[in-house]
PDB file of C-alpha atoms in Angstrom:
ATOM      1  CA  MET J  23      60.077 -38.819   5.219  1.00 49.00           C
ATOM      2  CA  ARG J  24      61.078 -37.722   1.565  1.00 54.00           C
ATOM      3  CA  ALA J  25      58.549 -35.009   2.391  1.00 53.00           C
ATOM      4  CA  LEU J  26      60.530 -33.471   5.656  1.00 52.00           C
ATOM      5  CA  ARG J  27      63.324 -33.249   4.333  1.00 58.00           C
ATOM      6  CA  ALA J  28      61.695 -31.587   0.709  1.00 55.00           C
ATOM      7  CA  VAL J  29      60.831 -29.050   3.483  1.00 51.00           C
ATOM      8  CA  ALA J  30      63.742 -28.467   5.535  1.00 54.00           C
ATOM      9  CA  VAL J  31      65.716 -27.937   2.026  1.00 54.00           C
ATOM     10  CA  ALA J  32      63.438 -25.301   1.375  1.00 58.00           C
ATOM     11  CA  VAL J  33      63.795 -23.401   4.590  1.00 54.00           C
ATOM     12  CA  LEU J  34      67.687 -23.613   4.940  1.00 56.00           C
ATOM     13  CA  SER J  35      67.496 -22.245   1.840  1.00 56.00           C
ATOM     14  CA  ALA J  36      65.535 -19.431   2.339  1.00 53.00           C
ATOM     15  CA  ALA J  37      67.260 -18.539   5.572  1.00 52.00           C
ATOM     16  CA  ALA J  38      70.901 -18.652   2.760  1.00 51.00           C
ATOM     17  CA  LEU J  39      69.045 -15.887   0.331  1.00 50.00           C
ATOM     18  CA  ALA J  40      68.225 -13.136   3.076  1.00 50.00           C
ATOM     19  CA  GLY J  41      71.728 -12.912   4.284  1.00 51.00           C
ATOM     20  CA  CYS J  42      73.058 -12.219   0.714  1.00 46.00           C
ATOM     21  CA  GLY J  43      70.867  -8.894   0.971  1.00 48.00           C
ATOM     22  CA  PRO J  44      72.216  -5.526  -0.805  1.00 46.00           C
ATOM     23  CA  ALA J  45      74.348  -3.612   1.343  1.00 44.00           C
ATOM     24  CA  GLY J  46      73.259  -0.357   3.219  1.00 43.00           C
ATOM     25  CA  ALA J  47      74.097   2.937   2.879  1.00 41.00           C
ATOM     26  CA  GLY J  48      77.146   1.983   5.737  1.00 43.00           C
ATOM     27  CA  GLY J  49      78.250  -0.855   3.518  1.00 42.00           C
ATOM     28  CA  ASP J  50      81.631  -2.338   1.768  1.00 46.00           C
ATOM     29  CA  GLY J  51      79.653  -1.720  -1.930  1.00 44.00           C
ATOM     30  CA  ASP J  52      82.293  -0.726  -4.644  1.00 46.00           C
ATOM     31  CA  ALA J  53      81.964   3.388  -4.330  1.00 45.00           C
ATOM     32  CA  ALA J  54      81.496   5.494  -7.387  1.00 45.00           C
ATOM     33  CA  PRO J  55      83.847   5.768 -10.500  1.00 45.00           C
ATOM     34  CA  LYS J  56      86.175   8.594 -10.473  1.00 49.00           C
ATOM     35  CA  GLY J  57      86.237  11.383 -13.879  1.00 46.00           C
ATOM     36  CA  SER J  58      89.259  11.226 -14.934  1.00 44.00           C
ATOM     37  CA  THR J  59      91.346  14.202 -16.310  1.00 46.00           C
ATOM     38  CA  ALA J  60      92.010  14.455 -20.567  1.00 45.00           C
ATOM     39  CA  PRO J  61      95.050  13.156 -21.955  1.00 44.00           C
ATOM     40  CA  GLY J  62      98.086  13.986 -21.438  1.00 44.00           C
ATOM     41  CA  THR J  63      97.337  16.996 -19.278  1.00 44.00           C
ATOM     42  CA  SER J  64      98.133  17.425 -16.107  1.00 41.00           C
ATOM     43  CA  ALA J  65      95.104  18.126 -13.558  1.00 41.00           C
ATOM     44  CA  SER J  66      97.085  20.657 -11.377  1.00 41.00           C
ATOM     45  CA  ALA J  67      98.106  23.279 -14.503  1.00 40.00           C
ATOM     46  CA  GLY J  68      96.961  26.697 -13.340  1.00 42.00           C
ATOM     47  CA  ALA J  69      94.556  28.975 -14.972  1.00 44.00           C
ATOM     48  CA  GLY J  70      96.299  31.296 -17.569  1.00 46.00           C
ATOM     49  CA  ALA J  71      99.402  28.778 -18.727  1.00 45.00           C
ATOM     50  CA  PRO J  72      98.840  26.296 -21.310  1.00 48.00           C
ATOM     51  CA  ALA J  73      99.872  23.323 -20.828  1.00 47.00           C
ATOM     52  CA  ASP J  74     102.418  21.517 -23.772  1.00 49.00           C
ATOM     53  CA  PRO J  75     100.474  18.562 -25.209  1.00 47.00           C
ATOM     54  CA  GLY J  76     101.295  15.412 -24.415  1.00 47.00           C
ATOM     55  CA  THR J  77     104.539  16.224 -21.855  1.00 46.00           C
ATOM     56  CA  GLY J  78     101.526  18.201 -18.771  1.00 48.00           C
ATOM     57  CA  ALA J  79     104.410  20.678 -18.497  1.00 47.00           C
ATOM     58  CA  THR J  80     103.277  24.578 -18.541  1.00 47.00           C
ATOM     59  CA  THR J  81     105.191  26.842 -20.741  1.00 46.00           C
ATOM     60  CA  SER J  82     105.703  30.693 -20.049  1.00 45.00           C
ATOM     61  CA  PRO J  83     103.468  33.615 -21.880  1.00 45.00           C
ATOM     62  CA  THR J  84     106.311  35.981 -21.727  1.00 47.00           C
ATOM     63  CA  ALA J  85     109.176  34.417 -23.334  1.00 45.00           C
ATOM     64  CA  ALA J  86     109.865  36.120 -27.252  1.00 45.00           C
ATOM     65  CA  PRO J  87     110.211  34.286 -29.963  1.00 48.00           C
ATOM     66  CA  GLY J  88     113.886  33.624 -30.888  1.00 47.00           C
ATOM     67  CA  THR J  89     114.892  33.998 -26.809  1.00 47.00           C
ATOM     68  CA  SER J  90     114.999  31.835 -23.611  1.00 47.00           C
ATOM     69  CA  PRO J  91     112.742  32.113 -21.170  1.00 48.00           C
ATOM     70  CA  GLY J  92     114.176  35.177 -18.521  1.00 47.00           C
ATOM     71  CA  THR J  93     116.028  36.729 -21.684  1.00 45.00           C
ATOM     72  CA  SER J  94     115.413  39.564 -23.104  1.00 44.00           C
ATOM     73  CA  PRO J  95     116.120  40.427 -27.348  1.00 43.00           C
ATOM     74  CA  VAL J  96     119.860  42.250 -27.391  1.00 41.00           C
ATOM     75  CA  THR J  97     119.644  44.431 -29.818  1.00 41.00           C
ATOM     76  CA  SER J  98     123.020  45.947 -31.642  1.00 39.00           C
ATOM     77  CA  PRO J  99     124.700  49.716 -32.007  1.00 38.00           C
ATOM     78  CA  SER J 100     123.110  51.195 -35.012  1.00 38.00           C
ATOM     79  CA  ALA J 101     125.781  51.452 -37.479  1.00 38.00           C
ATOM     80  CA  GLY J 102     127.390  55.239 -38.775  1.00 38.00           C
ATOM     81  CA  THR J 103     125.628  56.458 -41.578  1.00 38.00           C
ATOM     82  CA  GLY J 104     126.117  57.870 -44.577  1.00 38.00           C
ATOM     83  CA  GLY J 105     129.675  57.561 -45.896  1.00 38.00           C
ATOM     84  CA  SER J 106     132.791  58.044 -44.675  1.00 37.00           C
ATOM     85  CA  THR J 107     134.873  61.791 -44.857  1.00 38.00           C
ATOM     86  CA  SER J 108     138.466  62.794 -44.068  1.00 42.00           C
ATOM     87  CA  PRO J 109     138.820  63.162 -40.765  1.00 41.00           C
ATOM     88  CA  THR J 110     140.945  66.439 -41.100  1.00 45.00           C
ATOM     89  CA  ALA J 111     138.363  68.193 -44.416  1.00 50.00           C
ATOM     90  CA  GLY J 112     137.418  71.482 -42.896  1.00 57.00           C
ATOM     91  CA  ARG J 113     139.704  71.059 -39.633  1.00 67.00           C
ATOM     92  CA  VAL J 114     140.991  74.672 -38.715  1.00 73.00           C
ATOM     93  CA  PRO J 115     145.004  73.970 -37.968  1.00 76.00           C
ATOM     94  CA  ALA J 116     146.095  73.673 -34.586  1.00 84.00           C
ATOM     95  CA  PRO J 117     148.933  77.105 -34.373  1.00 81.00           C
ATOM     96  CA  GLY J 118     152.141  74.297 -34.966  1.00 83.00           C
ATOM     97  CA  GLU J 119     150.737  72.583 -37.827  1.00 93.00           C
ATOM     98  CA  THR J 120     151.281  73.405 -41.810  1.00 96.00           C
ATOM     99  CA  LEU J 121     148.076  75.659 -42.602  1.00 97.00           C
ATOM    100  CA  VAL J 122     149.871  75.318 -46.755  1.00 97.00           C
ATOM    101  CA  ARG J 123     153.255  74.843 -48.282  1.00 97.00           C
ATOM    102  CA  VAL J 124     153.201  76.179 -51.885  1.00 98.00           C
ATOM    103  CA  THR J 125     156.161  75.162 -53.396  1.00 97.00           C
ATOM    104  CA  ARG J 126     156.989  78.109 -56.996  1.00 96.00           C
ATOM    105  CA  THR J 127     159.301  76.889 -59.363  1.00 94.00           C
ATOM    106  CA  GLY J 128     160.683  78.612 -62.891  1.00 90.00           C
ATOM    107  CA  GLY J 129     160.939  82.526 -63.594  1.00 83.00           C
ATOM    108  CA  PHE J 130     163.929  83.727 -65.527  1.00 81.00           C
ATOM    109  CA  ALA J 131     166.350  82.637 -63.436  1.00 81.00           C
ATOM    110  CA  GLY J 132     164.351  79.027 -62.798  1.00 83.00           C
ATOM    111  CA  ARG J 133     164.838  79.446 -59.220  1.00 91.00           C
ATOM    112  CA  THR J 134     162.900  77.234 -56.380  1.00 95.00           C
ATOM    113  CA  HIS J 135     161.434  78.983 -53.620  1.00 96.00           C
ATOM    114  CA  THR J 136     158.951  77.137 -51.014  1.00 97.00           C
ATOM    115  CA  LEU J 137     156.000  79.465 -48.467  1.00 97.00           C
ATOM    116  CA  VAL J 138     154.775  77.618 -45.636  1.00 97.00           C
ATOM    117  CA  VAL J 139     152.493  78.886 -43.688  1.00 98.00           C
ATOM    118  CA  LYS J 140     151.539  77.385 -40.276  1.00 97.00           C
ATOM    119  CA  GLY J 141     147.606  77.754 -38.587  1.00 96.00           C
ATOM    120  CA  ASP J 142     148.582  80.365 -36.857  1.00 96.00           C
ATOM    121  CA  GLY J 143     149.366  82.906 -39.294  1.00 96.00           C
ATOM    122  CA  SER J 144     154.244  82.953 -39.113  1.00 97.00           C
ATOM    123  CA  TRP J 145     155.572  81.998 -41.968  1.00 97.00           C
ATOM    124  CA  THR J 146     158.653  80.941 -43.271  1.00 96.00           C
ATOM    125  CA  GLN J 147     160.680  80.595 -46.568  1.00 96.00           C
ATOM    126  CA  LEU J 148     162.836  78.345 -47.542  1.00 95.00           C
ATOM    127  CA  ASP J 149     165.469  78.552 -51.310  1.00 93.00           C
ATOM    128  CA  GLY J 150     165.990  75.443 -52.946  1.00 91.00           C
ATOM    129  CA  GLU J 151     167.292  73.340 -50.316  1.00 92.00           C
ATOM    130  CA  ALA J 152     165.099  74.010 -47.754  1.00 92.00           C
ATOM    131  CA  ARG J 153     167.252  76.563 -45.501  1.00 94.00           C
ATOM    132  CA  PRO J 154     165.361  79.390 -44.136  1.00 93.00           C
ATOM    133  CA  LYS J 155     165.360  82.916 -45.782  1.00 92.00           C
ATOM    134  CA  GLY J 156     163.104  85.122 -43.809  1.00 94.00           C
ATOM    135  CA  THR J 157     160.344  84.559 -41.280  1.00 95.00           C
ATOM    136  CA  GLY J 158     157.142  86.361 -40.773  1.00 95.00           C
ATOM    137  CA  LYS J 159     153.516  86.723 -39.631  1.00 96.00           C
ATOM    138  CA  LEU J 160     150.450  87.023 -41.368  1.00 96.00           C
ATOM    139  CA  SER J 161     148.002  89.659 -39.272  1.00 96.00           C
ATOM    140  CA  GLU J 162     144.769  87.946 -38.601  1.00 96.00           C
ATOM    141  CA  ALA J 163     142.142  89.968 -41.197  1.00 97.00           C
ATOM    142  CA  GLY J 164     145.788  88.575 -43.868  1.00 97.00           C
ATOM    143  CA  LEU J 165     145.245  84.766 -41.940  1.00 97.00           C
ATOM    144  CA  THR J 166     141.192  84.702 -42.167  1.00 97.00           C
ATOM    145  CA  GLY J 167     141.197  86.031 -46.075  1.00 97.00           C
ATOM    146  CA  LEU J 168     144.247  82.949 -46.268  1.00 97.00           C
ATOM    147  CA  ARG J 169     141.857  80.301 -45.308  1.00 97.00           C
ATOM    148  CA  THR J 170     138.606  81.467 -47.011  1.00 97.00           C
ATOM    149  CA  ALA J 171     140.502  81.473 -50.320  1.00 97.00           C
ATOM    150  CA  LEU J 172     142.122  77.709 -49.478  1.00 97.00           C
ATOM    151  CA  ARG J 173     138.459  76.543 -48.075  1.00 97.00           C
ATOM    152  CA  GLU J 174     136.573  78.862 -50.943  1.00 96.00           C
ATOM    153  CA  ALA J 175     139.031  76.323 -53.204  1.00 96.00           C
ATOM    154  CA  ASP J 176     138.140  72.906 -52.506  1.00 96.00           C
ATOM    155  CA  PHE J 177     140.903  70.868 -52.785  1.00 96.00           C
ATOM    156  CA  ALA J 178     139.729  67.280 -52.424  1.00 94.00           C
ATOM    157  CA  ARG J 179     137.881  68.260 -55.765  1.00 94.00           C
ATOM    158  CA  LEU J 180     140.635  69.617 -57.400  1.00 93.00           C
ATOM    159  CA  PRO J 181     142.024  67.172 -59.838  1.00 92.00           C
ATOM    160  CA  ARG J 182     146.242  66.389 -58.639  1.00 93.00           C
ATOM    161  CA  ILE J 183     147.669  67.010 -61.798  1.00 88.00           C
ATOM    162  CA  ALA J 184     145.908  69.463 -64.814  1.00 76.00           C
ATOM    163  CA  THR J 185     147.564  71.280 -68.187  1.00 68.00           C
ATOM    164  CA  GLY J 186     146.709  72.002 -71.413  1.00 70.00           C
ATOM    165  CA  GLY J 187     146.424  75.556 -70.458  1.00 69.00           C
ATOM    166  CA  PRO J 188     148.904  77.981 -72.218  1.00 74.00           C
ATOM    167  CA  THR J 189     152.375  77.433 -71.929  1.00 76.00           C
ATOM    168  CA  ILE J 190     154.024  80.883 -70.928  1.00 79.00           C
ATOM    169  CA  TYR J 191     157.666  81.493 -71.307  1.00 77.00           C
ATOM    170  CA  ASP J 192     159.741  82.386 -68.717  1.00 80.00           C
ATOM    171  CA  GLY J 193     156.833  81.570 -66.078  1.00 87.00           C
ATOM    172  CA  TYR J 194     156.182  79.598 -63.445  1.00 93.00           C
ATOM    173  CA  SER J 195     154.930  75.926 -61.806  1.00 94.00           C
ATOM    174  CA  TYR J 196     153.527  75.727 -58.857  1.00 96.00           C
ATOM    175  CA  VAL J 197     152.499  73.586 -56.099  1.00 96.00           C
ATOM    176  CA  PHE J 198     150.540  73.528 -53.383  1.00 97.00           C
ATOM    177  CA  VAL J 199     149.871  71.077 -50.121  1.00 97.00           C
ATOM    178  CA  HIS J 200     146.571  71.646 -48.482  1.00 97.00           C
ATOM    179  CA  ASP J 201     144.873  69.309 -45.805  1.00 94.00           C
ATOM    180  CA  GLY J 202     146.208  66.585 -46.604  1.00 94.00           C
ATOM    181  CA  HIS J 203     145.866  67.352 -51.054  1.00 96.00           C
ATOM    182  CA  GLU J 204     148.458  67.635 -53.153  1.00 96.00           C
ATOM    183  CA  VAL J 205     147.583  70.052 -56.149  1.00 96.00           C
ATOM    184  CA  SER J 206     150.275  71.171 -58.915  1.00 94.00           C
ATOM    185  CA  ARG J 207     149.509  73.779 -61.336  1.00 93.00           C
ATOM    186  CA  ASP J 208     151.996  75.741 -64.632  1.00 92.00           C
ATOM    187  CA  GLN J 209     151.134  78.803 -64.127  1.00 90.00           C
ATOM    188  CA  GLY J 210     149.180  78.910 -67.868  1.00 88.00           C
ATOM    189  CA  SER J 211     145.949  76.376 -65.916  1.00 90.00           C
ATOM    190  CA  LEU J 212     145.982  78.666 -62.670  1.00 92.00           C
ATOM    191  CA  PRO J 213     142.307  78.309 -61.991  1.00 92.00           C
ATOM    192  CA  ALA J 214     140.640  81.740 -60.417  1.00 94.00           C
ATOM    193  CA  SER J 215     140.130  79.827 -56.743  1.00 95.00           C
ATOM    194  CA  LEU J 216     144.115  78.705 -56.538  1.00 96.00           C
ATOM    195  CA  THR J 217     145.131  82.333 -58.162  1.00 96.00           C
ATOM    196  CA  LYS J 218     142.821  83.759 -55.217  1.00 97.00           C
ATOM    197  CA  VAL J 219     145.346  81.474 -52.678  1.00 97.00           C
ATOM    198  CA  LEU J 220     148.484  83.176 -54.320  1.00 97.00           C
ATOM    199  CA  ASP J 221     146.711  86.746 -53.678  1.00 97.00           C
ATOM    200  CA  ALA J 222     146.106  85.720 -50.274  1.00 97.00           C
ATOM    201  CA  LEU J 223     149.629  84.110 -49.768  1.00 97.00           C
ATOM    202  CA  PRO J 224     152.892  86.572 -48.095  1.00 95.00           C
ATOM    203  CA  PRO J 225     155.816  86.638 -50.528  1.00 94.00           C
ATOM    204  CA  PHE J 226     157.696  84.235 -51.674  1.00 94.00           C
ATOM    205  CA  THR J 227     161.492  86.029 -51.585  1.00 90.00           C
ATOM    206  CA  GLY J 228     162.148  88.825 -49.561  1.00 82.00           C
ATOM    207  CA  GLY J 229     161.052  88.244 -46.069  1.00 62.00           C
ATOM    208  CA  GLN J 230     161.718  90.034 -43.412  1.00 56.00           C
ATOM    209  CA  ASP J 231     162.547  88.583 -39.757  1.00 44.00           C
ATOM    210  CA  ALA J 232     160.485  87.966 -37.203  1.00 36.00           C
ATOM    211  CA  PRO J 233     160.466  90.289 -33.730  1.00 32.00           C
TER     212      PRO J 233
END
């Protein structure tokens, strides 16, 4: 009996082992593990767009340094070049504007006379109380000569007041006003350039009325 029971147990054990064999091609065995992507990167990142380490977000290679993506750097307009100059320097006055004003004081009588020349060459003589005493107009050649003398005198570079010349008793003192500059000179301190301006001016007295 013991021998038969041992045989039966062996047969049952063999049958059980046969039913637990390896799974076939269509079995329920575990699938092979899939390869993982690199840590911290996204597998969906487009080609040519590098991923931001640690976030997986792609960055644009076209953004300029110091600007936001999609914007263009803005440049400021350049500043003016060189030093500024007077807006009236070398400007030709309009016909009704004053080209030059010269006041003469002194002489034997010690009187004051003023001569005002406009941009069109018309001129007016004034007495010591600024009352008109005579008028006239320079010819085209005379006006051109006066403009040339004024330009060559370069009032912007002349000292406002100059002394040191010889004293001329009963001489004249002059005050020139031109292009926003005022220059005062005694007759003995007149430079050649201002003498040319005086020579180009109409007379201070004895003018005639304009037609």
